[in-house]
Amino acid sequence: MGQAGAAGSGCGSRTAPLGSGERVSTVIALLGWREMPTDGVDDYCTFLGEALARHGATLEKYRVEWATSGWTRALLRLWRESAEWRGRWVILQFTCLAWSRRALPFGALAAMAIARMRGARTAVFFHEPYGYDGTRWTDRLRTACQQWVIRQLYRRAERAIFADPLHRIPWFPKNETKAVFIPIGASVPEPPDASSVAAARRANGDRTVAVYCVGDPPYLQEELEDISGALRAVCGNGFKIRVVFFGRGTAEAKEEIREAFEALPVQLQNFGLQPAEAVSRHLAESDVMVCVRGKLFPRRSSAIAGITCGVPMVAYAGACEGTHLAEAGVELVPYRDAHSLGLAMKRLLEDDQHWNEFHVRSVLVHQKYLSWDAIAEKFIAALGLAGKQA
């Protein structure tokens, strides 16, 4: 997925200080290191900013360039350029790696402290509400540091926004009122008419299976083994099967993907990293999306993109039950069960009524939870922004 268009990163116009009786309609998104070649958090802020603008509010991006300037220069620059932030909402966008090369994100605390000293109203969007797992003692030490930083950010923020339902966060304090759950939307544009695209596609008798993004070794080999194993239950059903790979990791895994599918009677295409518009088109033109990069969880951006484009999905159970993703057109099967994965895929490819039910479910979940307008409305309500009146 390509980089979305950049929003402004300056300080913008002065807003009213706290206690003035006016609601603040300009928000600063405070970002850390830019991930390459794509940055999902940056894309998220771009799409959110566009949606807030449609509702009469403004989001400006400010990046703390510690990775290129060093922490001292980056924080001094933040101090100078945040002089106009008094009274504004500043939402720190948190992932562990965005604030440290070694995933020890103490810099996020320093950035928040500067925003608070400048009189800003501070919030944190937890793109990751947990520390990373690991088995080595160094991993366990890193995880403990990450969890400590996450709790400190939560304690010091005026608002805490989570991309996971609050009841699924084990460390979340009981009876807290400053936190809110706001789902992540897709970092791809909505297809213009997914229903028409779907009907035209299925009328031609071919079937397309989409794989959007793959993991790194050794997990890559497990994913390819599961997908190719599932496709064996689909091949020979009278349809011409096309399997398309695109997104992060697919170009680098070109040879592994070719070897995994060379014995199957399918047409294989690998498009590699694609612009956001092309990702949306590939998904909307597919019959089934296979999402097996581990158990499906509520923040899986590739799955959210699939739901946004109305494509039914097969995925592994164990992490999204009881969430909005489970309401969408997603068939959940036991983890690493390629046989069940193949049967679920076969039903969606063969049964038009079953496929349409799943398509409609995804469309409804997108409208209710995942559209950027719905997300913008939740932000406006959570932060008390001045926006357009309904």
GROMACS .gro file of N, CA, C and O in nm, residues 65 101 106 108 122 124 126 217 227 266 282 351:
model
   48
   65GLU      N    1   1.113   1.417   1.466
   65GLU     CA    2   1.211   1.353   1.378
   65GLU      C    3   1.334   1.307   1.455
   65GLU      O    4   1.448   1.342   1.422
  101ARG      N    5   1.422   0.292   1.826
  101ARG     CA    6   1.472   0.188   1.736
  101ARG      C    7   1.472   0.052   1.804
  101ARG      O    8   1.456  -0.051   1.739
  106PHE      N    9   1.059   0.537   2.557
  106PHE     CA   10   1.060   0.642   2.658
  106PHE      C   11   1.046   0.781   2.595
  106PHE      O   12   0.999   0.875   2.661
  108ALA      N   13   0.837   0.880   2.389
  108ALA     CA   14   0.696   0.920   2.383
  108ALA      C   15   0.657   0.996   2.509
  108ALA      O   16   0.579   1.093   2.503
  122THR      N   17  -0.383   1.678   2.626
  122THR     CA   18  -0.314   1.563   2.569
  122THR      C   19  -0.402   1.439   2.571
  122THR      O   20  -0.471   1.408   2.668
  124VAL      N   21  -0.381   1.015   2.397
  124VAL     CA   22  -0.297   0.913   2.334
  124VAL      C   23  -0.387   0.819   2.256
  124VAL      O   24  -0.489   0.773   2.308
  126PHE      N   25  -0.369   0.463   2.127
  126PHE     CA   26  -0.288   0.343   2.143
  126PHE      C   27  -0.312   0.250   2.025
  126PHE      O   28  -0.403   0.167   2.026
  217PRO      N   29   0.970  -1.458   0.729
  217PRO     CA   30   1.012  -1.591   0.772
  217PRO      C   31   1.035  -1.592   0.923
  217PRO      O   32   1.079  -1.490   0.978
  227ILE      N   33  -0.232  -2.170   0.300
  227ILE     CA   34  -0.312  -2.123   0.187
  227ILE      C   35  -0.311  -2.225   0.073
  227ILE      O   36  -0.416  -2.257   0.016
  266VAL      N   37  -0.381  -2.333  -1.060
  266VAL     CA   38  -0.434  -2.198  -1.039
  266VAL      C   39  -0.350  -2.099  -1.118
  266VAL      O   40  -0.233  -2.123  -1.147
  282HIS      N   41  -0.800  -0.429  -0.621
  282HIS     CA   42  -0.774  -0.573  -0.614
  282HIS      C   43  -0.873  -0.641  -0.518
  282HIS      O   44  -0.925  -0.749  -0.548
  351ASP      N   45  -2.119  -2.098  -0.347
  351ASP     CA   46  -2.258  -2.066  -0.309
  351ASP      C   47  -2.279  -1.915  -0.316
  351ASP      O   48  -2.235  -1.839  -0.229
   0.00000   0.00000   0.00000
